[in-house]
Amino acid sequence: MKVRDLMVTNVVTVGPEAPVGAVARLLRDHDFSGVPVVDANNVVLGVVTEYDIITRHTRPHYPRYIQIMDARIYLENPRHYNEELRRVLAVTAEQLMTKLPARITPDDDMETAIGVMVDTRINPLPIVDENGRLAGILTLHDLLQIVVDEEA
């Protein structure tokens, strides 16, 4: 079986400058496990996965304070929190993405694609044409379809 037999060709992508918050919302709202990052020519630069966001994108440390009646007395300067928050929110898809270790094309065998997905834990795996442009994606969910079809 070839990759083209199972890959999805209608793919949602993000640009390299997409803010991490927007990427996270996209994944959550569409129940995606990841999204390809492409340039203006649709050339694949990498992929941002849920794992990338959870492990590499940390929330800012909230300043500690004590509350006395209605007043907050900060134990550390809240300006540092604001600076850290700006830094976290400025992270882009390009800074967070995982670069592809191998180029998988529609004509590759499924075994090759599965090997890359298992070895790298990249999900979805972008499938590219001979120019590196996005041709489709392959997901673990798609691979489950093979198992289901074989059981039927």
PDB file of C-alpha atoms in Angstrom:
ATOM      1  CA  MET A   1       0.000   0.000   0.000  1.00  0.00           C
ATOM      2  CA  LYS A   2       1.259   3.469  -0.885  1.00  0.00           C
ATOM      3  CA  VAL A   3       0.996   6.585   1.273  1.00  0.00           C
ATOM      4  CA  ARG A   4      -1.266   8.204  -1.347  1.00  0.00           C
ATOM      5  CA  ASP A   5      -3.865   5.481  -0.687  1.00  0.00           C
ATOM      6  CA  LEU A   6      -4.428   6.642   2.884  1.00  0.00           C
ATOM      7  CA  MET A   7      -3.241  10.254   3.189  1.00  0.00           C
ATOM      8  CA  VAL A   8      -5.650  13.151   3.673  1.00  0.00           C
ATOM      9  CA  THR A   9      -5.234  15.907   1.080  1.00  0.00           C
ATOM     10  CA  ASN A  10      -7.546  18.602   2.468  1.00  0.00           C
ATOM     11  CA  VAL A  11      -5.161  19.915   5.128  1.00  0.00           C
ATOM     12  CA  VAL A  12      -5.369  22.859   7.520  1.00  0.00           C
ATOM     13  CA  THR A  13      -1.975  24.572   7.896  1.00  0.00           C
ATOM     14  CA  VAL A  14      -0.400  27.489   9.733  1.00  0.00           C
ATOM     15  CA  GLY A  15       2.316  29.910   8.704  1.00  0.00           C
ATOM     16  CA  PRO A  16       5.640  30.189  10.505  1.00  0.00           C
ATOM     17  CA  GLU A  17       4.638  33.447  12.221  1.00  0.00           C
ATOM     18  CA  ALA A  18       1.401  32.061  13.713  1.00  0.00           C
ATOM     19  CA  PRO A  19       1.304  32.761  17.461  1.00  0.00           C
ATOM     20  CA  VAL A  20       1.380  29.688  19.673  1.00  0.00           C
ATOM     21  CA  GLY A  21      -1.948  30.631  21.261  1.00  0.00           C
ATOM     22  CA  ALA A  22      -3.655  30.629  17.867  1.00  0.00           C
ATOM     23  CA  VAL A  23      -2.109  27.256  17.010  1.00  0.00           C
ATOM     24  CA  ALA A  24      -3.236  25.774  20.337  1.00  0.00           C
ATOM     25  CA  ARG A  25      -6.796  27.032  19.783  1.00  0.00           C
ATOM     26  CA  LEU A  26      -6.790  25.566  16.260  1.00  0.00           C
ATOM     27  CA  LEU A  27      -5.749  22.153  17.582  1.00  0.00           C
ATOM     28  CA  ARG A  28      -8.315  22.266  20.370  1.00  0.00           C
ATOM     29  CA  ASP A  29     -11.208  23.596  18.292  1.00  0.00           C
ATOM     30  CA  HIS A  30     -10.725  21.067  15.470  1.00  0.00           C
ATOM     31  CA  ASP A  31      -9.574  18.156  17.648  1.00  0.00           C
ATOM     32  CA  PHE A  32      -6.274  17.949  15.731  1.00  0.00           C
ATOM     33  CA  SER A  33      -3.167  16.344  17.199  1.00  0.00           C
ATOM     34  CA  GLY A  34      -0.912  18.628  15.162  1.00  0.00           C
ATOM     35  CA  VAL A  35      -0.728  20.942  12.188  1.00  0.00           C
ATOM     36  CA  PRO A  36       1.851  21.409   9.401  1.00  0.00           C
ATOM     37  CA  VAL A  37       3.768  24.686   9.267  1.00  0.00           C
ATOM     38  CA  VAL A  38       4.179  25.886   5.670  1.00  0.00           C
ATOM     39  CA  ASP A  39       5.701  28.935   4.005  1.00  0.00           C
ATOM     40  CA  ALA A  40       3.985  31.179   1.438  1.00  0.00           C
ATOM     41  CA  ASN A  41       4.763  28.631  -1.317  1.00  0.00           C
ATOM     42  CA  ASN A  42       3.195  25.760   0.662  1.00  0.00           C
ATOM     43  CA  VAL A  43       6.643  24.255   1.347  1.00  0.00           C
ATOM     44  CA  VAL A  44       6.586  22.283   4.598  1.00  0.00           C
ATOM     45  CA  LEU A  45       8.839  23.742   7.290  1.00  0.00           C
ATOM     46  CA  GLY A  46       7.781  21.398  10.081  1.00  0.00           C
ATOM     47  CA  VAL A  47       4.833  20.436  12.241  1.00  0.00           C
ATOM     48  CA  VAL A  48       3.510  21.706  15.572  1.00  0.00           C
ATOM     49  CA  THR A  49       1.965  18.965  17.685  1.00  0.00           C
ATOM     50  CA  GLU A  50       0.073  18.960  20.953  1.00  0.00           C
ATOM     51  CA  TYR A  51       3.199  17.450  22.480  1.00  0.00           C
ATOM     52  CA  ASP A  52       5.330  20.377  21.244  1.00  0.00           C
ATOM     53  CA  ILE A  53       2.975  22.885  22.819  1.00  0.00           C
ATOM     54  CA  ILE A  54       2.625  21.059  26.128  1.00  0.00           C
ATOM     55  CA  THR A  55       6.316  20.264  26.610  1.00  0.00           C
ATOM     56  CA  ARG A  56       8.004  23.328  25.126  1.00  0.00           C
ATOM     57  CA  HIS A  57       5.515  26.098  25.766  1.00  0.00           C
ATOM     58  CA  THR A  58       5.459  26.946  29.439  1.00  0.00           C
ATOM     59  CA  ARG A  59       3.046  29.216  31.176  1.00  0.00           C
ATOM     60  CA  PRO A  60       4.513  32.244  32.914  1.00  0.00           C
ATOM     61  CA  HIS A  61       5.196  32.057  36.623  1.00  0.00           C
ATOM     62  CA  TYR A  62       2.504  34.056  38.400  1.00  0.00           C
ATOM     63  CA  PRO A  63       3.820  36.513  40.966  1.00  0.00           C
ATOM     64  CA  ARG A  64       3.260  35.458  44.562  1.00  0.00           C
ATOM     65  CA  TYR A  65       1.234  37.730  46.775  1.00  0.00           C
ATOM     66  CA  ILE A  66      -0.663  37.831  50.011  1.00  0.00           C
ATOM     67  CA  GLN A  67      -4.193  39.112  50.305  1.00  0.00           C
ATOM     68  CA  ILE A  68      -5.140  41.340  53.211  1.00  0.00           C
ATOM     69  CA  MET A  69      -8.792  42.262  53.065  1.00  0.00           C
ATOM     70  CA  ASP A  70      -9.263  43.589  49.509  1.00  0.00           C
ATOM     71  CA  ALA A  71      -5.604  44.496  48.953  1.00  0.00           C
ATOM     72  CA  ARG A  72      -2.956  42.359  47.277  1.00  0.00           C
ATOM     73  CA  ILE A  73       0.597  42.762  48.472  1.00  0.00           C
ATOM     74  CA  TYR A  74       3.002  41.291  45.941  1.00  0.00           C
ATOM     75  CA  LEU A  75       5.995  39.403  47.303  1.00  0.00           C
ATOM     76  CA  GLU A  76       7.814  39.868  44.020  1.00  0.00           C
ATOM     77  CA  ASN A  77       7.697  42.493  41.329  1.00  0.00           C
ATOM     78  CA  PRO A  78       4.702  41.827  39.011  1.00  0.00           C
ATOM     79  CA  ARG A  79       6.616  43.538  36.193  1.00  0.00           C
ATOM     80  CA  HIS A  80       8.650  40.340  35.800  1.00  0.00           C
ATOM     81  CA  TYR A  81       5.404  38.421  35.258  1.00  0.00           C
ATOM     82  CA  ASN A  82       4.334  40.883  32.557  1.00  0.00           C
ATOM     83  CA  GLU A  83       7.694  40.519  30.801  1.00  0.00           C
ATOM     84  CA  GLU A  84       7.521  36.728  30.978  1.00  0.00           C
ATOM     85  CA  LEU A  85       3.931  36.744  29.722  1.00  0.00           C
ATOM     86  CA  ARG A  86       4.973  38.851  26.708  1.00  0.00           C
ATOM     87  CA  ARG A  87       7.814  36.412  26.012  1.00  0.00           C
ATOM     88  CA  VAL A  88       5.521  33.379  26.178  1.00  0.00           C
ATOM     89  CA  LEU A  89       2.875  34.981  23.966  1.00  0.00           C
ATOM     90  CA  ALA A  90       5.498  35.987  21.389  1.00  0.00           C
ATOM     91  CA  VAL A  91       6.461  32.364  20.619  1.00  0.00           C
ATOM     92  CA  THR A  92       5.646  31.460  17.010  1.00  0.00           C
ATOM     93  CA  ALA A  93       4.869  28.206  15.238  1.00  0.00           C
ATOM     94  CA  GLU A  94       8.315  28.275  13.624  1.00  0.00           C
ATOM     95  CA  GLN A  95      10.029  28.481  17.016  1.00  0.00           C
ATOM     96  CA  LEU A  96       7.928  25.673  18.450  1.00  0.00           C
ATOM     97  CA  MET A  97       7.679  23.266  15.506  1.00  0.00           C
ATOM     98  CA  THR A  98       9.435  19.965  15.050  1.00  0.00           C
ATOM     99  CA  LYS A  99      11.384  19.793  11.807  1.00  0.00           C
ATOM    100  CA  LEU A 100      10.793  16.734   9.684  1.00  0.00           C
ATOM    101  CA  PRO A 101      13.567  14.138   9.947  1.00  0.00           C
ATOM    102  CA  ALA A 102      12.671  12.538   6.616  1.00  0.00           C
ATOM    103  CA  ARG A 103      10.774  13.446   3.468  1.00  0.00           C
ATOM    104  CA  ILE A 104       7.814  11.160   2.876  1.00  0.00           C
ATOM    105  CA  THR A 105       6.093  11.367  -0.506  1.00  0.00           C
ATOM    106  CA  PRO A 106       2.765  10.004  -1.757  1.00  0.00           C
ATOM    107  CA  ASP A 107       4.651   7.274  -3.657  1.00  0.00           C
ATOM    108  CA  ASP A 108       6.452   5.925  -0.577  1.00  0.00           C
ATOM    109  CA  ASP A 109       5.358   2.627   0.938  1.00  0.00           C
ATOM    110  CA  MET A 110       3.175   2.792   4.041  1.00  0.00           C
ATOM    111  CA  GLU A 111       5.813   0.844   5.979  1.00  0.00           C
ATOM    112  CA  THR A 112       8.294   3.692   5.455  1.00  0.00           C
ATOM    113  CA  ALA A 113       5.813   6.316   6.663  1.00  0.00           C
ATOM    114  CA  ILE A 114       4.779   4.211   9.651  1.00  0.00           C
ATOM    115  CA  GLY A 115       8.436   3.752  10.584  1.00  0.00           C
ATOM    116  CA  VAL A 116       9.015   7.518  10.574  1.00  0.00           C
ATOM    117  CA  MET A 117       5.873   8.138  12.629  1.00  0.00           C
ATOM    118  CA  VAL A 118       6.796   5.502  15.210  1.00  0.00           C
ATOM    119  CA  ASP A 119      10.462   6.533  15.453  1.00  0.00           C
ATOM    120  CA  THR A 120       9.799  10.286  15.694  1.00  0.00           C
ATOM    121  CA  ARG A 121       6.318  10.350  17.264  1.00  0.00           C
ATOM    122  CA  ILE A 122       5.334  13.019  14.734  1.00  0.00           C
ATOM    123  CA  ASN A 123       1.562  13.035  14.306  1.00  0.00           C
ATOM    124  CA  PRO A 124       0.359  14.155  11.842  1.00  0.00           C
ATOM    125  CA  LEU A 125       3.131  13.356   9.392  1.00  0.00           C
ATOM    126  CA  PRO A 126       3.211  15.838   6.489  1.00  0.00           C
ATOM    127  CA  ILE A 127       3.487  14.214   3.064  1.00  0.00           C
ATOM    128  CA  VAL A 128       5.354  16.292   0.485  1.00  0.00           C
ATOM    129  CA  ASP A 129       5.818  16.358  -3.271  1.00  0.00           C
ATOM    130  CA  GLU A 130       9.197  16.392  -5.032  1.00  0.00           C
ATOM    131  CA  ASN A 131       9.516  20.153  -4.345  1.00  0.00           C
ATOM    132  CA  GLY A 132       8.822  19.853  -0.625  1.00  0.00           C
ATOM    133  CA  ARG A 133       5.303  21.260  -0.984  1.00  0.00           C
ATOM    134  CA  LEU A 134       2.526  19.843   1.148  1.00  0.00           C
ATOM    135  CA  ALA A 135       0.642  17.061  -0.629  1.00  0.00           C
ATOM    136  CA  GLY A 136      -1.267  15.746   2.389  1.00  0.00           C
ATOM    137  CA  ILE A 137      -0.924  14.335   5.880  1.00  0.00           C
ATOM    138  CA  LEU A 138      -0.969  10.932   7.466  1.00  0.00           C
ATOM    139  CA  THR A 139      -2.245  10.545  11.037  1.00  0.00           C
ATOM    140  CA  LEU A 140      -2.252   7.746  13.560  1.00  0.00           C
ATOM    141  CA  HIS A 141      -6.029   7.821  13.249  1.00  0.00           C
ATOM    142  CA  ASP A 142      -5.627   7.052   9.524  1.00  0.00           C
ATOM    143  CA  LEU A 143      -3.384   4.115  10.406  1.00  0.00           C
ATOM    144  CA  LEU A 144      -6.054   2.741  12.737  1.00  0.00           C
ATOM    145  CA  GLN A 145      -8.289   2.493   9.684  1.00  0.00           C
ATOM    146  CA  ILE A 146      -5.923  -0.145   8.268  1.00  0.00           C
ATOM    147  CA  VAL A 147      -6.339  -2.223  11.432  1.00  0.00           C
ATOM    148  CA  VAL A 148     -10.125  -1.843  11.360  1.00  0.00           C
ATOM    149  CA  ASP A 149     -10.285  -2.788   7.665  1.00  0.00           C
ATOM    150  CA  GLU A 150      -8.127  -5.879   8.249  1.00  0.00           C
ATOM    151  CA  GLU A 151     -10.390  -6.984  11.104  1.00  0.00           C
ATOM    152  CA  ALA A 152     -13.535  -6.715   8.938  1.00  0.00           C
TER     153      ALA A 152
END
